[in-house]
Short mmCIF file of C-alpha atoms (C1' of nucleotides) in Angstrom, two decimals:
data_model
loop_
_atom_site.label_atom_id
_atom_site.label_comp_id
_atom_site.label_asym_id
_atom_site.label_seq_id
_atom_site.Cartn_x
_atom_site.Cartn_y
_atom_site.Cartn_z
CA MET A 1 7.11 -7.84 -7.01
CA PRO A 2 9.90 -5.83 -6.15
CA GLU A 3 11.73 -5.55 -2.90
CA LEU A 4 14.78 -3.51 -2.11
CA PRO A 5 17.20 -5.26 -4.50
CA GLU A 6 14.86 -5.05 -7.48
CA VAL A 7 14.01 -1.43 -6.73
CA GLU A 8 17.70 -0.59 -6.45
CA HIS A 9 18.23 -2.27 -9.81
CA ALA A 10 15.34 -0.25 -11.21
CA ARG A 11 16.96 2.89 -9.83
CA LEU A 12 20.28 2.13 -11.53
CA CYS A 13 18.48 1.44 -14.82
CA LEU A 14 16.53 4.69 -14.55
CA VAL A 15 19.72 6.65 -13.85
CA ARG A 16 21.14 5.39 -17.15
CA TRP A 17 17.93 6.00 -19.05
CA THR A 18 16.82 9.35 -17.68
CA LYS A 19 19.46 11.33 -15.80
CA GLY A 20 20.22 14.68 -17.40
CA ARG A 21 17.33 14.33 -19.84
CA THR A 22 14.32 16.59 -20.07
CA ILE A 23 10.75 15.35 -19.98
CA ALA A 24 9.34 16.41 -23.35
CA ALA A 25 5.98 14.83 -22.56
CA ALA A 26 4.38 12.63 -19.91
CA LEU A 27 1.45 10.36 -20.72
CA VAL A 28 -0.91 8.59 -18.36
CA MET A 29 -2.79 5.74 -20.04
CA ASP A 30 -4.41 4.48 -16.83
CA ALA A 31 -5.24 7.08 -14.21
CA ARG A 32 -5.28 4.45 -11.44
CA VAL A 33 -1.47 4.37 -11.35
CA VAL A 34 -1.31 8.00 -10.24
CA HIS A 35 -2.46 8.46 -6.65
CA GLY A 36 -3.36 11.63 -4.83
CA GLY A 37 -5.72 12.80 -7.56
CA ALA A 38 -2.81 14.02 -9.69
CA ALA A 39 -3.39 11.93 -12.82
CA ALA A 40 -5.03 14.61 -14.92
CA GLY A 41 -2.48 17.27 -14.01
CA LEU A 42 0.60 15.06 -14.21
CA PRO A 43 1.52 15.68 -17.88
CA ALA A 44 1.46 19.45 -17.49
CA ARG A 45 3.33 19.37 -14.20
CA LEU A 46 6.16 17.17 -15.52
CA ALA A 47 6.54 18.55 -19.04
CA GLY A 48 9.73 20.57 -19.41
CA ARG A 49 11.30 19.32 -16.16
CA ARG A 50 14.84 18.01 -16.31
CA ILE A 51 15.62 14.80 -14.40
CA THR A 52 18.59 15.44 -12.14
CA GLY A 53 18.85 12.03 -10.44
CA LEU A 54 17.13 9.12 -8.74
CA ARG A 55 16.85 8.39 -5.06
CA ARG A 56 15.56 5.24 -3.38
CA ARG A 57 14.34 4.65 0.14
CA GLY A 58 13.15 1.14 0.80
CA LYS A 59 10.83 0.29 -2.06
CA TRP A 60 10.12 3.90 -2.99
CA LEU A 61 11.83 5.76 -5.81
CA GLU A 62 12.06 9.51 -6.18
CA VAL A 63 12.78 10.90 -9.61
CA THR A 64 14.45 14.16 -8.67
CA LEU A 65 13.63 17.12 -10.90
CA ASP A 66 15.25 20.50 -11.47
CA ALA A 67 12.08 22.27 -10.35
CA GLY A 68 8.40 21.74 -9.79
CA PRO A 69 6.80 18.93 -7.83
CA ARG A 70 8.50 15.94 -6.25
CA PHE A 71 7.91 12.82 -8.33
CA TYR A 72 7.65 9.44 -6.59
CA SER A 73 7.19 5.93 -7.96
CA HIS A 74 6.37 2.68 -6.12
CA LEU A 75 6.35 -0.51 -8.17
CA GLY A 76 3.79 -2.39 -6.07
CA MET A 77 3.83 -6.09 -6.91
CA THR A 78 4.15 -6.08 -10.70
CA GLY A 79 5.30 -2.63 -11.73
CA LYS A 80 8.42 -1.99 -13.76
CA TRP A 81 10.03 0.72 -15.87
CA VAL A 82 11.39 -0.14 -19.29
CA SER A 83 13.28 1.90 -21.87
CA ARG A 84 12.17 1.82 -25.50
CA PRO A 85 12.74 3.72 -28.73
CA VAL A 86 10.22 6.55 -29.03
CA ASP A 87 8.44 4.92 -31.94
CA ALA A 88 8.26 1.43 -30.40
CA PRO A 89 4.72 0.06 -30.01
CA ALA A 90 3.08 0.28 -26.60
CA GLU A 91 4.02 -2.42 -24.12
CA ARG A 92 1.43 -4.88 -22.92
CA PHE A 93 0.03 -3.42 -19.65
CA GLU A 94 1.74 -0.09 -20.23
CA LYS A 95 0.15 2.45 -17.87
CA ALA A 96 2.26 5.58 -18.24
CA ARG A 97 5.16 6.96 -20.23
CA LEU A 98 7.83 9.64 -20.12
CA GLU A 99 9.11 10.94 -23.44
CA LEU A 100 12.61 12.29 -22.90
CA VAL A 101 14.87 14.54 -24.90
CA ARG A 102 18.51 15.55 -24.68
CA GLY A 103 19.78 17.57 -27.59
CA LYS A 104 18.43 15.82 -30.66
CA VAL A 105 18.14 12.41 -28.97
CA ARG A 106 14.62 11.38 -28.04
CA THR A 107 13.91 8.32 -25.88
CA SER A 108 10.97 6.86 -24.03
CA VAL A 109 10.66 5.18 -20.65
CA ARG A 110 7.46 3.32 -19.95
CA TYR A 111 5.75 2.21 -16.78
CA VAL A 112 4.26 -1.28 -17.09
CA ASP A 113 2.08 -2.76 -14.35
CA PRO A 114 -0.43 -5.58 -14.99
CA ARG A 115 -1.99 -5.56 -11.54
CA VAL A 116 -1.93 -1.79 -11.08
CA LEU A 117 -0.81 -2.09 -7.48
CA GLY A 118 2.10 0.26 -8.08
CA ARG A 119 1.67 4.00 -7.88
CA MET A 120 3.12 7.36 -8.76
CA ARG A 121 2.68 10.49 -6.71
CA LEU A 122 3.39 14.15 -7.18
CA GLU A 123 4.10 16.02 -3.95
CA GLU A 124 4.92 19.60 -3.10
CA ALA A 125 7.00 18.78 -0.02
CA GLU A 126 8.65 15.70 1.46
CA PRO A 127 5.62 13.48 2.04
CA ALA A 128 4.74 11.60 5.21
CA PHE A 129 5.05 8.17 3.59
CA TRP A 130 8.69 8.92 2.75
CA ARG A 131 9.51 10.38 6.16
CA LYS A 132 7.98 7.42 7.99
CA LEU A 133 10.20 4.86 6.28
CA GLY A 134 12.76 3.24 8.56
CA PRO A 135 16.48 3.04 7.82
CA ASP A 136 17.37 1.62 4.43
CA PRO A 137 19.45 -1.55 4.91
CA LEU A 138 21.54 -0.96 1.78
CA HIS A 139 22.09 2.74 2.22
CA ASP A 140 22.43 2.86 6.01
CA GLY A 141 23.35 -0.74 6.84
CA VAL A 142 21.51 -2.68 9.52
CA ASP A 143 22.52 -1.52 12.97
CA PRO A 144 21.93 -4.45 15.37
CA ARG A 145 21.42 -2.16 18.38
CA ALA A 146 18.83 0.03 16.69
CA LEU A 147 17.12 -3.02 15.22
CA GLY A 148 17.09 -4.73 18.62
CA GLU A 149 15.51 -1.70 20.25
CA ARG A 150 12.74 -1.58 17.69
CA LEU A 151 12.11 -5.33 17.85
CA ALA A 152 11.93 -5.27 21.64
CA ARG A 153 8.88 -3.02 21.38
CA THR A 154 6.64 -5.37 19.42
CA PRO A 155 5.10 -8.71 20.28
CA ARG A 156 4.60 -9.58 16.62
CA SER A 157 6.44 -12.46 15.03
CA ILE A 158 9.91 -11.60 13.78
CA LYS A 159 8.79 -12.30 10.21
CA GLU A 160 5.97 -9.78 10.38
CA ALA A 161 8.15 -7.23 12.15
CA LEU A 162 10.84 -7.41 9.47
CA MET A 163 8.29 -6.55 6.80
CA ASP A 164 7.24 -3.39 8.66
CA GLN A 165 8.54 -0.57 6.46
CA ALA A 166 8.84 1.77 9.44
CA LEU A 167 11.22 -0.66 11.11
CA LEU A 168 13.42 -1.38 8.10
CA ALA A 169 12.61 0.05 4.69
CA GLY A 170 12.65 -2.32 1.77
CA VAL A 171 12.40 -5.76 3.36
CA GLY A 172 9.51 -7.68 1.82
CA ASN A 173 8.29 -11.25 1.89
CA ILE A 174 11.22 -12.75 0.02
CA LEU A 175 13.97 -10.93 1.90
CA ALA A 176 12.37 -11.63 5.26
CA THR A 177 11.92 -15.31 4.40
CA GLU A 178 15.44 -15.73 3.06
CA ALA A 179 17.17 -13.73 5.79
CA LEU A 180 15.45 -15.77 8.51
CA PHE A 181 16.60 -18.95 6.83
CA ALA A 182 20.15 -17.61 6.54
CA ALA A 183 20.10 -16.66 10.24
CA ARG A 184 18.61 -20.07 11.16
CA LEU A 185 15.87 -18.24 13.01
CA ASP A 186 12.29 -19.51 13.30
CA PRO A 187 10.01 -16.91 11.64
CA ARG A 188 7.32 -17.48 14.29
CA THR A 189 9.55 -16.29 17.14
CA ARG A 190 8.23 -13.22 18.94
CA ALA A 191 10.24 -10.16 17.92
CA ASP A 192 10.51 -8.98 21.53
CA SER A 193 12.00 -12.26 22.68
CA LEU A 194 15.22 -12.10 20.68
CA ASP A 195 18.50 -11.75 22.54
CA ALA A 196 21.25 -9.40 21.34
CA ARG A 197 23.30 -12.19 19.83
CA THR A 198 20.37 -13.38 17.74
CA VAL A 199 19.55 -9.85 16.56
CA LYS A 200 23.16 -9.41 15.51
CA ALA A 201 23.09 -12.62 13.49
CA LEU A 202 19.82 -11.53 11.92
CA ALA A 203 21.18 -8.09 11.01
CA ARG A 204 24.14 -9.71 9.28
CA ALA A 205 21.84 -12.16 7.50
CA ILE A 206 19.66 -9.32 6.17
CA GLU A 207 22.70 -7.50 4.78
CA ALA A 208 24.08 -10.68 3.23
CA THR A 209 20.73 -11.62 1.68
CA ILE A 210 20.36 -8.17 0.12
CA ALA A 211 23.90 -8.32 -1.25
CA ARG A 212 23.22 -11.72 -2.75
CA SER A 213 19.92 -10.66 -4.34
CA LEU A 214 21.54 -7.53 -5.70
CA ALA A 215 24.22 -9.61 -7.37
CA LEU A 216 21.48 -11.50 -9.24
CA GLU A 217 20.16 -8.25 -10.73
CA THR A 218 22.47 -7.95 -13.68
CA GLY A 219 20.24 -7.63 -16.73
CA PRO A 220 19.33 -4.42 -18.52
CA GLU A 221 15.80 -4.60 -17.18
CA ILE A 222 13.92 -5.70 -14.10
CA THR A 223 12.98 -9.36 -13.94
CA TYR A 224 10.86 -11.27 -11.53
CA VAL A 225 11.01 -14.82 -10.28
CA SER A 226 7.54 -15.51 -11.60
CA GLU A 227 8.43 -14.52 -15.14
CA ALA A 228 8.90 -17.16 -17.75
CA ARG A 229 12.26 -18.86 -17.94
CA ALA A 230 13.37 -17.37 -14.65
CA GLU A 231 14.55 -20.07 -12.27
CA ASN A 232 13.78 -19.66 -8.58
CA PRO A 233 17.15 -18.46 -7.23
CA PHE A 234 16.13 -18.53 -3.57
CA SER A 235 16.99 -21.00 -0.83
CA VAL A 236 13.51 -21.48 0.62
CA TYR A 237 11.15 -18.83 -0.78
CA GLY A 238 8.61 -20.52 -3.03
CA ARG A 239 9.92 -23.95 -2.08
CA GLY A 240 7.34 -25.21 0.40
CA GLY A 241 7.40 -29.01 0.53
CA GLU A 242 10.86 -29.26 -1.00
CA PRO A 243 13.76 -30.56 1.09
CA CYS A 244 15.65 -28.02 3.19
CA PRO A 245 18.91 -27.20 1.38
CA ARG A 246 20.72 -27.50 4.72
CA CYS A 247 19.21 -30.53 6.46
CA LYS A 248 16.88 -32.08 3.84
CA ALA A 249 13.83 -31.98 6.12
CA PRO A 250 10.73 -30.92 4.12
CA LEU A 251 10.26 -27.13 4.17
CA ARG A 252 7.07 -25.93 5.83
CA ARG A 253 4.72 -23.28 4.51
CA VAL A 254 2.69 -21.19 6.96
CA VAL A 255 0.79 -17.91 6.65
CA GLN A 256 1.82 -14.93 8.78
CA GLY A 257 0.06 -11.60 8.50
CA GLY A 258 -1.62 -12.88 5.37
CA ARG A 259 1.69 -13.67 3.67
CA ALA A 260 3.26 -17.03 2.96
CA THR A 261 6.34 -17.95 4.95
CA VAL A 262 8.50 -20.93 4.03
CA PHE A 263 10.94 -22.21 6.61
CA CYS A 264 12.68 -25.28 7.96
CA ALA A 265 11.18 -26.27 11.28
CA THR A 266 14.24 -28.43 11.95
CA CYS A 267 17.14 -26.03 11.51
CA GLN A 268 15.42 -22.67 12.09
CA ARG A 269 15.18 -22.23 15.87
CA PRO A 270 13.72 -19.61 18.29
CA ARG A 271 17.21 -18.29 18.96
CA VAL A 272 20.55 -18.44 17.23
"C1'" DA B 1 -2.77 1.82 19.59
"C1'" DA B 2 -2.79 -2.67 17.62
"C1'" DC B 3 -4.61 -6.51 15.23
"C1'" DG B 4 -6.80 -9.53 11.56
"C1'" DG B 5 -9.04 -9.39 7.43
"C1'" DA B 6 -10.52 -7.47 3.23
"C1'" DA B 7 -9.82 -4.51 -0.57
"C1'" DC B 8 -7.33 -2.94 -4.45
"C1'" DC B 9 -6.17 -5.48 -9.41
"C1'" DT B 10 -5.00 -9.05 -13.02
"C1'" DG B 11 -2.50 -12.98 -14.91
"C1'" DA B 12 -0.48 -17.55 -14.60
"C1'" DA B 13 -0.59 -22.03 -12.96
"C1'" DA B 14 -2.76 -25.76 -10.89
"C1'" DG B 15 -6.85 -28.55 -10.09
"C1'" DC B 16 -10.93 -30.81 -11.85
"C1'" DT C 1 -10.45 -28.32 -23.83
"C1'" DG C 2 -12.36 -25.29 -20.61
"C1'" DC C 3 -14.02 -23.79 -16.28
"C1'" DT C 4 -12.77 -22.89 -11.37
"C1'" DT C 5 -9.66 -22.14 -7.76
"C1'" DT C 6 -5.42 -20.61 -5.81
"C1'" DC C 7 -1.66 -17.81 -5.58
"C1'" DA C 8 1.41 -13.80 -6.38
"C1'" DG C 9 7.70 -10.21 -4.22
"C1'" DG C 10 2.71 -4.45 -1.74
"C1'" DT C 11 0.10 -1.02 0.65
"C1'" DT C 12 -4.00 0.80 2.75
"C1'" DC C 13 -8.34 0.97 4.83
"C1'" DC C 14 -11.88 -0.67 7.92
"C1'" DG C 15 -13.88 -2.62 11.85
"C1'" DT C 16 -13.05 -4.60 16.35
#
DNA sequence: AACGGAACCTGAAAGC
DNA sequence: TGCTTTCAGGTTCCGT
């Protein structure tokens, strides 16, 4: 589900819901959401810890604690955190829960994940998966020179390269698809064939697409395109067969690296 | 090292 | 109506 904009929205929600509060109790209803064999020990290791803040790198969240282990959360495809009154009934697909306390006020944040592709991890030191993430486009911006250098080293398609979390952290299928449309760049173009001018246009398109997606994330919770009542807000993602919003030619759908790509074969070209 | 493909999971929507 | 197939915004592992 979530890519950088949704995860950033989740981070901002979690800051409001959890920062400065103490974990009175942690519950794991489905051990599969806790990776690294830490499910059984998670409640004891988190109980009593105070949440000092929330960091995000790409699609990963770190719930920073006053002491003890490092606590990471990845939302996978369908994971989300929600805030509920302590006595509210369990959510459908609820997999884990943090009961929080500050003074006399008790609250509850719950991790919901139907497909269980998301994960939490407890780590003693900064883990390799976090260190290996590339620059975060929102936090660090997209530097065209650095991006160009990385792209020049891979013969993959530009679409597949953009989704490589070591190259840029947080770009997923939607962002890659939309940014390539915004840049008018054919997703099948080899990454190592792009000239500097094209890379620059692409870098700007990625930043603009993230800013636009972020602006859509206004509600008090995380929402996904696929959820009921949510209208597809994207230009081409999920619109295979529909007319291109720019030139009206029918949008094509192809599969790259096992993921669907929608693009306009008429106005998206091998170079910009 | 680098690639494609499958696995991990389950629900919703589309097809028959 | 109900059964089957397809698809889904992610990561990781496995074999070549």
